[in-house]
Structure formats: structure tokens, C-alpha cells
PDB file of C-alpha atoms in Angstrom:
ATOM      1  CA  UNK A   1     128.456  97.853  67.452  1.00  0.00           C
ATOM      2  CA  UNK A   2     131.318  99.313  69.222  1.00  0.00           C
ATOM      3  CA  UNK A   3     133.704 101.302  67.033  1.00  0.00           C
ATOM      4  CA  UNK A   4     136.647 103.144  68.479  1.00  0.00           C
ATOM      5  CA  UNK A   5     140.512 103.525  68.590  1.00  0.00           C
ATOM      6  CA  UNK A   6     143.055 101.724  70.547  1.00  0.00           C
ATOM      7  CA  UNK A   7     144.602 104.079  72.582  1.00  0.00           C
ATOM      8  CA  UNK A   8     147.224 102.034  74.238  1.00  0.00           C
ATOM      9  CA  UNK A   9     148.523  98.951  75.483  1.00  0.00           C
ATOM     10  CA  UNK A  10     149.242  98.619  79.153  1.00  0.00           C
ATOM     11  CA  UNK A  11     151.755  96.410  79.042  1.00  0.00           C
ATOM     12  CA  UNK A  12     154.405  95.680  76.549  1.00  0.00           C
ATOM     13  CA  UNK A  13     154.391  92.793  73.793  1.00  0.00           C
ATOM     14  CA  UNK A  14     155.124  89.298  75.412  1.00  0.00           C
ATOM     15  CA  UNK A  15     154.412  90.701  78.940  1.00  0.00           C
ATOM     16  CA  UNK A  16     152.979  88.454  81.584  1.00  0.00           C
ATOM     17  CA  UNK A  17     149.469  89.777  82.913  1.00  0.00           C
ATOM     18  CA  UNK A  18     147.142  88.447  85.443  1.00  0.00           C
ATOM     19  CA  UNK A  19     143.585  87.467  85.276  1.00  0.00           C
ATOM     20  CA  UNK A  20     141.284  90.518  85.924  1.00  0.00           C
ATOM     21  CA  UNK A  21     144.277  92.917  84.937  1.00  0.00           C
ATOM     22  CA  UNK A  22     143.578  95.674  82.270  1.00  0.00           C
ATOM     23  CA  UNK A  23     145.578  94.986  79.360  1.00  0.00           C
ATOM     24  CA  UNK A  24     144.527  97.746  76.837  1.00  0.00           C
ATOM     25  CA  UNK A  25     142.742 101.232  76.630  1.00  0.00           C
ATOM     26  CA  UNK A  26     140.024 101.849  74.157  1.00  0.00           C
ATOM     27  CA  UNK A  27     138.476 105.233  73.336  1.00  0.00           C
ATOM     28  CA  UNK A  28     134.843 105.591  72.139  1.00  0.00           C
ATOM     29  CA  UNK A  29     132.845 108.863  71.825  1.00  0.00           C
ATOM     30  CA  UNK A  30     135.704 110.548  73.971  1.00  0.00           C
ATOM     31  CA  UNK A  31     135.584 108.066  76.697  1.00  0.00           C
ATOM     32  CA  UNK A  32     138.228 105.765  77.893  1.00  0.00           C
ATOM     33  CA  UNK A  33     137.563 102.262  78.470  1.00  0.00           C
ATOM     34  CA  UNK A  34     140.030  99.556  79.726  1.00  0.00           C
ATOM     35  CA  UNK A  35     139.647  96.070  78.714  1.00  0.00           C
ATOM     36  CA  UNK A  36     140.484  93.362  81.146  1.00  0.00           C
ATOM     37  CA  UNK A  37     142.059  89.953  80.972  1.00  0.00           C
ATOM     38  CA  UNK A  38     139.736  86.835  81.788  1.00  0.00           C
ATOM     39  CA  UNK A  39     142.673  84.473  82.220  1.00  0.00           C
ATOM     40  CA  UNK A  40     146.496  84.901  83.286  1.00  0.00           C
ATOM     41  CA  UNK A  41     149.219  84.485  80.369  1.00  0.00           C
ATOM     42  CA  UNK A  42     151.386  86.127  77.994  1.00  0.00           C
ATOM     43  CA  UNK A  43     150.202  88.820  76.187  1.00  0.00           C
ATOM     44  CA  UNK A  44     150.618  89.662  71.824  1.00  0.00           C
ATOM     45  CA  UNK A  45     149.281  92.245  70.525  1.00  0.00           C
ATOM     46  CA  UNK A  46     147.998  92.066  67.041  1.00  0.00           C
ATOM     47  CA  UNK A  47     147.061  95.753  66.132  1.00  0.00           C
ATOM     48  CA  UNK A  48     148.765  99.090  67.318  1.00  0.00           C
ATOM     49  CA  UNK A  49     148.001 102.190  69.098  1.00  0.00           C
ATOM     50  CA  UNK A  50     145.568 104.608  66.790  1.00  0.00           C
ATOM     51  CA  UNK A  51     143.968 101.290  65.121  1.00  0.00           C
ATOM     52  CA  UNK A  52     140.173 101.911  64.551  1.00  0.00           C
ATOM     53  CA  UNK A  53     138.445  98.711  66.037  1.00  0.00           C
ATOM     54  CA  UNK A  54     134.979  97.518  65.950  1.00  0.00           C
ATOM     55  CA  UNK A  55     133.222  94.683  68.416  1.00  0.00           C
ATOM     56  CA  UNK A  56     134.791  91.474  67.959  1.00  0.00           C
ATOM     57  CA  UNK A  57     138.136  92.581  66.279  1.00  0.00           C
ATOM     58  CA  UNK A  58     141.170  90.796  67.692  1.00  0.00           C
ATOM     59  CA  UNK A  59     143.233  93.124  69.830  1.00  0.00           C
ATOM     60  CA  UNK A  60     145.545  90.521  71.364  1.00  0.00           C
ATOM     61  CA  UNK A  61     146.016  87.023  71.641  1.00  0.00           C
ATOM     62  CA  UNK A  62     146.923  85.177  74.939  1.00  0.00           C
ATOM     63  CA  UNK A  63     149.327  82.328  75.461  1.00  0.00           C
ATOM     64  CA  UNK A  64     147.738  80.972  78.821  1.00  0.00           C
ATOM     65  CA  UNK A  65     149.891  80.441  82.005  1.00  0.00           C
ATOM     66  CA  UNK A  66     147.481  77.388  82.563  1.00  0.00           C
ATOM     67  CA  UNK A  67     146.269  75.687  79.396  1.00  0.00           C
ATOM     68  CA  UNK A  68     144.542  73.056  81.361  1.00  0.00           C
ATOM     69  CA  UNK A  69     141.803  75.824  82.006  1.00  0.00           C
ATOM     70  CA  UNK A  70     140.810  75.413  78.294  1.00  0.00           C
ATOM     71  CA  UNK A  71     137.746  73.456  77.162  1.00  0.00           C
ATOM     72  CA  UNK A  72     138.360  71.713  74.148  1.00  0.00           C
ATOM     73  CA  UNK A  73     135.478  72.041  71.376  1.00  0.00           C
ATOM     74  CA  UNK A  74     134.765  68.885  69.562  1.00  0.00           C
ATOM     75  CA  UNK A  75     132.967  68.333  66.340  1.00  0.00           C
ATOM     76  CA  UNK A  76     129.454  67.007  66.542  1.00  0.00           C
ATOM     77  CA  UNK A  77     129.647  63.639  64.836  1.00  0.00           C
ATOM     78  CA  UNK A  78     126.410  62.050  65.477  1.00  0.00           C
ATOM     79  CA  UNK A  79     123.021  62.691  63.241  1.00  0.00           C
ATOM     80  CA  UNK A  80     121.021  65.345  64.520  1.00  0.00           C
ATOM     81  CA  UNK A  81     117.359  64.336  64.724  1.00  0.00           C
ATOM     82  CA  UNK A  82     114.747  66.988  64.310  1.00  0.00           C
ATOM     83  CA  UNK A  83     111.431  65.829  65.524  1.00  0.00           C
TER      84      UNK A  83
END
């Protein structure tokens, strides 16, 4: 598990970021690591600098620049047969 501290966001809340662009810096064991965006969009911070974070914690949300890149998940509605 990763436990560390959110050092700073590299873009203000509501800013547009590009795919592959670093958007936040995290510190763990005196090392600074940047996290990159997987897609382009508008970033919205959910925690602030100094917050202690762990693996799987939500750091920010992203309003996608191109929502068509999202694959919608559908609930399984059939019968799952085990042999």
C-alpha cells in the first residue's frame, strides 16, 4: 500500500489539462512523484495540499474533453451458468 502526502496540484482547480500531463505531486518516503492524466479534460480537486493519501484515494475528478472516449459499463442481466 502507498501512504503519502499530497504536496501540490500542478494546475488550479477547474483548469484544462492534456492527456499525459502531470497534475499532482505526491510525497512518500521523502521522494516526490508526479501523477499524470490518462485523458484530457478539466480537473476538479477533491483533497487539498498536505492531505495524507493512500492507494485508491480519490485526488481529483476530471470532466472529459471528449466524453465519447468513455466505455459505459452495463449491468449483467443474464443467468450466469456454472458448469
